[in-house]
PDB file of C-alpha atoms and ligand atoms in Angstrom:
ATOM      1  CA  MET S  20       1.078  -7.265 -46.859  1.00  0.00           C
ATOM      2  CA  ASN S  21       2.488  -9.744 -44.454  1.00  0.00           C
ATOM      3  CA  ASP S  22      -0.178 -10.482 -41.764  1.00  0.00           C
ATOM      4  CA  CYS S  23       1.863 -12.937 -39.908  1.00  0.00           C
ATOM      5  CA  ILE S  24       1.861 -12.419 -36.004  1.00  0.00           C
ATOM      6  CA  PHE S  25       5.389 -14.015 -35.619  1.00  0.00           C
ATOM      7  CA  CYS S  26       6.809 -11.890 -38.582  1.00  0.00           C
ATOM      8  CA  LYS S  27       5.462  -8.852 -36.615  1.00  0.00           C
ATOM      9  CA  ILE S  28       7.152  -9.897 -33.457  1.00  0.00           C
ATOM     10  CA  ILE S  29      10.588 -10.514 -35.048  1.00  0.00           C
ATOM     11  CA  ASN S  30      10.236  -6.897 -36.590  1.00  0.00           C
ATOM     12  CA  GLY S  31       9.363  -5.528 -33.455  1.00  0.00           C
ATOM     13  CA  GLU S  32       5.802  -4.311 -34.418  1.00  0.00           C
ATOM     14  CA  VAL S  33       4.358  -6.604 -31.824  1.00  0.00           C
ATOM     15  CA  PRO S  34       5.909  -6.877 -28.312  1.00  0.00           C
ATOM     16  CA  SER S  35       7.140 -10.288 -27.069  1.00  0.00           C
ATOM     17  CA  TYR S  36       9.194 -11.661 -24.275  1.00  0.00           C
ATOM     18  CA  LYS S  37      12.192 -12.163 -26.347  1.00  0.00           C
ATOM     19  CA  ILE S  38      15.016 -14.365 -25.085  1.00  0.00           C
ATOM     20  CA  TYR S  39      17.502 -14.790 -27.899  1.00  0.00           C
ATOM     21  CA  GLU S  40      18.083 -13.397 -31.381  1.00  0.00           C
ATOM     22  CA  ASP S  41      20.651 -14.053 -34.085  1.00  0.00           C
ATOM     23  CA  ASP S  42      20.795 -13.356 -37.655  1.00  0.00           C
ATOM     24  CA  GLU S  43      18.609 -16.306 -38.826  1.00  0.00           C
ATOM     25  CA  THR S  44      16.513 -17.015 -35.708  1.00  0.00           C
ATOM     26  CA  PHE S  45      14.196 -15.463 -32.853  1.00  0.00           C
ATOM     27  CA  ALA S  46      13.076 -17.173 -29.534  1.00  0.00           C
ATOM     28  CA  PHE S  47      10.215 -15.877 -27.340  1.00  0.00           C
ATOM     29  CA  LEU S  48       8.217 -17.148 -24.651  1.00  0.00           C
ATOM     30  CA  ASN S  49       4.742 -18.610 -25.307  1.00  0.00           C
ATOM     31  CA  ILE S  50       2.184 -16.221 -23.861  1.00  0.00           C
ATOM     32  CA  HIS S  51       0.078 -19.621 -23.472  1.00  0.00           C
ATOM     33  CA  PRO S  52       2.589 -21.697 -21.718  1.00  0.00           C
ATOM     34  CA  MET S  53       2.342 -25.450 -21.633  1.00  0.00           C
ATOM     35  CA  SER S  54       4.877 -25.255 -18.746  1.00  0.00           C
ATOM     36  CA  LYS S  55       6.871 -22.563 -17.164  1.00  0.00           C
ATOM     37  CA  GLY S  56       9.372 -21.344 -19.556  1.00  0.00           C
ATOM     38  CA  HIS S  57       7.774 -22.535 -22.889  1.00  0.00           C
ATOM     39  CA  VAL S  58       9.774 -21.219 -25.589  1.00  0.00           C
ATOM     40  CA  LEU S  59       9.202 -20.936 -29.185  1.00  0.00           C
ATOM     41  CA  ILE S  60      12.011 -20.643 -31.855  1.00  0.00           C
ATOM     42  CA  VAL S  61      11.328 -19.366 -35.304  1.00  0.00           C
ATOM     43  CA  PRO S  62      13.486 -18.527 -38.197  1.00  0.00           C
ATOM     44  CA  LYS S  63      13.419 -14.999 -39.152  1.00  0.00           C
ATOM     45  CA  ASN S  64      12.575 -15.885 -42.722  1.00  0.00           C
ATOM     46  CA  HIS S  65       8.767 -16.230 -43.078  1.00  0.00           C
ATOM     47  CA  ALA S  66       7.631 -19.784 -44.351  1.00  0.00           C
ATOM     48  CA  GLU S  67       4.199 -21.200 -43.350  1.00  0.00           C
ATOM     49  CA  ASP S  68       5.977 -24.433 -42.080  1.00  0.00           C
ATOM     50  CA  LEU S  69       9.175 -26.408 -42.118  1.00  0.00           C
ATOM     51  CA  ALA S  70       8.516 -28.185 -45.422  1.00  0.00           C
ATOM     52  CA  HIS S  71       8.056 -24.733 -47.050  1.00  0.00           C
ATOM     53  CA  GLY S  72      11.047 -23.186 -45.593  1.00  0.00           C
ATOM     54  CA  SER S  73      14.589 -23.855 -46.632  1.00  0.00           C
ATOM     55  CA  GLU S  74      16.977 -26.608 -45.195  1.00  0.00           C
ATOM     56  CA  GLY S  75      19.181 -23.670 -44.033  1.00  0.00           C
ATOM     57  CA  ASP S  76      16.244 -22.283 -41.866  1.00  0.00           C
ATOM     58  CA  SER S  77      15.593 -25.894 -40.330  1.00  0.00           C
ATOM     59  CA  VAL S  78      19.131 -26.241 -39.429  1.00  0.00           C
ATOM     60  CA  ALA S  79      19.166 -22.721 -37.901  1.00  0.00           C
ATOM     61  CA  ILE S  80      16.336 -23.455 -35.610  1.00  0.00           C
ATOM     62  CA  MET S  81      18.116 -26.570 -34.304  1.00  0.00           C
ATOM     63  CA  LYS S  82      21.259 -24.736 -33.756  1.00  0.00           C
ATOM     64  CA  THR S  83      19.459 -22.127 -31.635  1.00  0.00           C
ATOM     65  CA  LEU S  84      17.673 -25.117 -29.835  1.00  0.00           C
ATOM     66  CA  HIS S  85      21.265 -26.626 -29.051  1.00  0.00           C
ATOM     67  CA  LYS S  86      22.761 -23.177 -28.132  1.00  0.00           C
ATOM     68  CA  ILE S  87      19.903 -21.925 -25.651  1.00  0.00           C
ATOM     69  CA  ALA S  88      17.799 -25.113 -24.438  1.00  0.00           C
ATOM     70  CA  PRO S  89      20.469 -26.252 -21.798  1.00  0.00           C
ATOM     71  CA  LYS S  90      20.536 -22.757 -20.393  1.00  0.00           C
ATOM     72  CA  VAL S  91      16.910 -22.445 -20.373  1.00  0.00           C
ATOM     73  CA  ILE S  92      16.259 -25.446 -18.527  1.00  0.00           C
ATOM     74  CA  GLU S  93      19.116 -24.944 -15.949  1.00  0.00           C
ATOM     75  CA  ALA S  94      17.993 -21.271 -15.403  1.00  0.00           C
ATOM     76  CA  LEU S  95      14.414 -22.513 -14.522  1.00  0.00           C
ATOM     77  CA  GLY S  96      15.444 -25.518 -12.487  1.00  0.00           C
ATOM     78  CA  ALA S  97      13.814 -27.990 -15.182  1.00  0.00           C
ATOM     79  CA  THR S  98      15.415 -31.207 -15.970  1.00  0.00           C
ATOM     80  CA  GLY S  99      14.356 -31.890 -19.531  1.00  0.00           C
ATOM     81  CA  TYR S 100      11.867 -30.596 -21.976  1.00  0.00           C
ATOM     82  CA  ASN S 101       9.670 -31.708 -24.633  1.00  0.00           C
ATOM     83  CA  LEU S 102      10.002 -30.500 -28.307  1.00  0.00           C
ATOM     84  CA  GLY S 103       7.152 -30.069 -30.495  1.00  0.00           C
ATOM     85  CA  MET S 104       6.119 -28.885 -33.874  1.00  0.00           C
ATOM     86  CA  ASN S 105       2.376 -28.972 -35.330  1.00  0.00           C
ATOM     87  CA  HIS S 106       2.758 -29.100 -39.044  1.00  0.00           C
ATOM     88  CA  GLY S 107      -0.699 -28.189 -40.652  1.00  0.00           C
ATOM     89  CA  LYS S 108      -4.042 -27.383 -39.461  1.00  0.00           C
ATOM     90  CA  ILE S 109      -4.846 -31.076 -38.915  1.00  0.00           C
ATOM     91  CA  ALA S 110      -1.994 -31.354 -36.439  1.00  0.00           C
ATOM     92  CA  GLY S 111      -3.158 -28.401 -34.610  1.00  0.00           C
ATOM     93  CA  GLN S 112      -0.984 -25.813 -36.100  1.00  0.00           C
ATOM     94  CA  GLU S 113      -2.581 -22.301 -35.401  1.00  0.00           C
ATOM     95  CA  VAL S 114       0.332 -19.585 -36.401  1.00  0.00           C
ATOM     96  CA  PHE S 115       1.381 -20.444 -40.025  1.00  0.00           C
ATOM     97  CA  HIS S 116       5.126 -19.413 -39.469  1.00  0.00           C
ATOM     98  CA  THR S 117       7.428 -22.472 -38.690  1.00  0.00           C
ATOM     99  CA  HIS S 118       8.039 -22.652 -34.987  1.00  0.00           C
ATOM    100  CA  LEU S 119       9.496 -25.063 -32.486  1.00  0.00           C
ATOM    101  CA  HIS S 120       8.006 -25.662 -29.163  1.00  0.00           C
ATOM    102  CA  VAL S 121      10.448 -26.183 -26.497  1.00  0.00           C
ATOM    103  CA  ILE S 122       8.412 -27.247 -23.339  1.00  0.00           C
ATOM    104  CA  PRO S 123      10.567 -27.333 -19.956  1.00  0.00           C
ATOM    105  CA  ARG S 124       9.571 -30.306 -17.609  1.00  0.00           C
ATOM    106  CA  TYR S 125      10.042 -30.267 -13.784  1.00  0.00           C
ATOM    107  CA  GLU S 126      10.541 -33.093 -11.402  1.00  0.00           C
ATOM    108  CA  GLY S 127       7.385 -34.077  -9.951  1.00  0.00           C
ATOM    109  CA  GLY S 128       5.597 -31.508 -12.405  1.00  0.00           C
ATOM    110  CA  ALA S 129       2.665 -32.298 -15.025  1.00  0.00           C
ATOM    111  CA  ARG S 130       3.510 -33.299 -18.364  1.00  0.00           C
ATOM    112  CA  THR S 131       0.445 -32.191 -20.146  1.00  0.00           C
ATOM    113  CA  PHE S 132       0.117 -30.183 -23.346  1.00  0.00           C
ATOM    114  CA  ASP S 133      -2.728 -28.168 -22.088  1.00  0.00           C
ATOM    115  CA  LYS S 134      -2.233 -24.446 -22.586  1.00  0.00           C
ATOM    116  CA  ASN S 135      -2.175 -22.291 -19.490  1.00  0.00           C
ATOM    117  CA  GLU S 136      -2.836 -18.667 -18.804  1.00  0.00           C
ATOM    118  CA  ALA S 137       0.178 -16.639 -17.591  1.00  0.00           C
ATOM    119  CA  SER S 138       0.242 -13.064 -16.013  1.00  0.00           C
ATOM    120  CA  GLU S 139       2.688 -10.539 -17.510  1.00  0.00           C
ATOM    121  CA  GLN S 140       4.468 -10.584 -14.137  1.00  0.00           C
ATOM    122  CA  GLU S 141       4.916 -14.394 -14.498  1.00  0.00           C
ATOM    123  CA  LEU S 142       6.166 -14.086 -18.109  1.00  0.00           C
ATOM    124  CA  ASN S 143       8.616 -11.280 -17.119  1.00  0.00           C
ATOM    125  CA  ASP S 144       9.772 -13.181 -14.197  1.00  0.00           C
ATOM    126  CA  VAL S 145      10.572 -16.170 -16.377  1.00  0.00           C
ATOM    127  CA  LYS S 146      12.257 -13.913 -19.069  1.00  0.00           C
ATOM    128  CA  LYS S 147      14.419 -12.622 -16.567  1.00  0.00           C
ATOM    129  CA  LEU S 148      15.668 -15.922 -14.965  1.00  0.00           C
ATOM    130  CA  ILE S 149      16.275 -17.015 -18.584  1.00  0.00           C
ATOM    131  CA  LEU S 150      18.413 -14.038 -19.759  1.00  0.00           C
ATOM    132  CA  GLU S 151      20.431 -14.112 -16.756  1.00  0.00           C
ATOM    133  CA  GLY S 152      21.259 -17.935 -17.574  1.00  0.00           C
ATOM    134  CA  ILE S 153      21.898 -17.161 -21.110  1.00  0.00           C
ATOM    135  CA  LYS S 154      24.229 -14.238 -20.764  1.00  0.00           C
TER     136      LYS S 154
HETATM  137  P1  AMP Z   6       0.729 -23.836 -33.010  1.00  0.00           P
HETATM  138  O1  AMP Z   6      -0.615 -24.458 -32.530  1.00  0.00           O
HETATM  139  O2  AMP Z   6       1.967 -24.852 -32.912  1.00  0.00           O
HETATM  140  O3  AMP Z   6       0.542 -23.064 -34.039  1.00  0.00           O
HETATM  141  O4  AMP Z   6       1.201 -22.874 -31.772  1.00  0.00           O
HETATM  142  C1  AMP Z   6       1.258 -21.403 -31.738  1.00  0.00           C
HETATM  143  C2  AMP Z   6       1.557 -20.874 -30.596  1.00  0.00           C
HETATM  144  O5  AMP Z   6       1.835 -19.477 -30.569  1.00  0.00           O
HETATM  145  C3  AMP Z   6       0.446 -21.201 -29.487  1.00  0.00           C
HETATM  146  O6  AMP Z   6       0.946 -22.138 -28.369  1.00  0.00           O
HETATM  147  C4  AMP Z   6       0.187 -19.990 -28.925  1.00  0.00           C
HETATM  148  O7  AMP Z   6      -0.110 -19.709 -27.571  1.00  0.00           O
HETATM  149  C5  AMP Z   6       1.420 -18.968 -29.569  1.00  0.00           C
HETATM  150  N1  AMP Z   6       1.107 -17.672 -29.727  1.00  0.00           N
HETATM  151  C6  AMP Z   6       0.396 -17.045 -30.393  1.00  0.00           C
HETATM  152  N2  AMP Z   6       0.554 -15.757 -30.273  1.00  0.00           N
HETATM  153  C7  AMP Z   6       1.531 -15.403 -29.654  1.00  0.00           C
HETATM  154  C8  AMP Z   6       2.301 -14.160 -29.189  1.00  0.00           C
HETATM  155  N3  AMP Z   6       1.744 -13.007 -29.587  1.00  0.00           N
HETATM  156  N4  AMP Z   6       3.382 -14.352 -28.511  1.00  0.00           N
HETATM  157  C9  AMP Z   6       3.705 -15.602 -27.951  1.00  0.00           C
HETATM  158  N5  AMP Z   6       3.121 -16.677 -28.555  1.00  0.00           N
HETATM  159  C10 AMP Z   6       1.949 -16.865 -29.052  1.00  0.00           C
HETATM  160 ZN1   ZN Z   7       5.640 -15.197 -40.608  1.00  0.00          ZN
END
């Protein structure tokens, strides 16, 4: 039995604020965002981290980044973003399904890596803005 929360999100067993999906990858909002519009990009194939997954899946998440990141930041009025990947418990990895953090940054805004609470309303509003920018 696969108890992985991100596999469940990909399969639709657990709800998410999905912003993009293709054959190989899935992207959704982090529910504890480090900034407004903090997105996680994951390969659909389960692997605990990048090193345990295929080279193809590593390429696939970068392709998705390339496709969606410019639209995400434009839709939200951000002007750049931090990318992050915590590889292993020692590095702070909490969910053991490869995921790339995309953390939009705003002029005059904070550049911290602290997690924030976000209401359903806020997450839905951000999702809506991003989806309008992506279509
Ligand atoms: P990491 O420390 O790199 O493993 O980060 C895992 C991230 O997944 C954390 O930033 C969490 O806020 C995020 N996360 C955990 N559960 C969910 C969920 N159900 N939906 C969206 N993001 C989640
Ligand atoms: Zn998984």
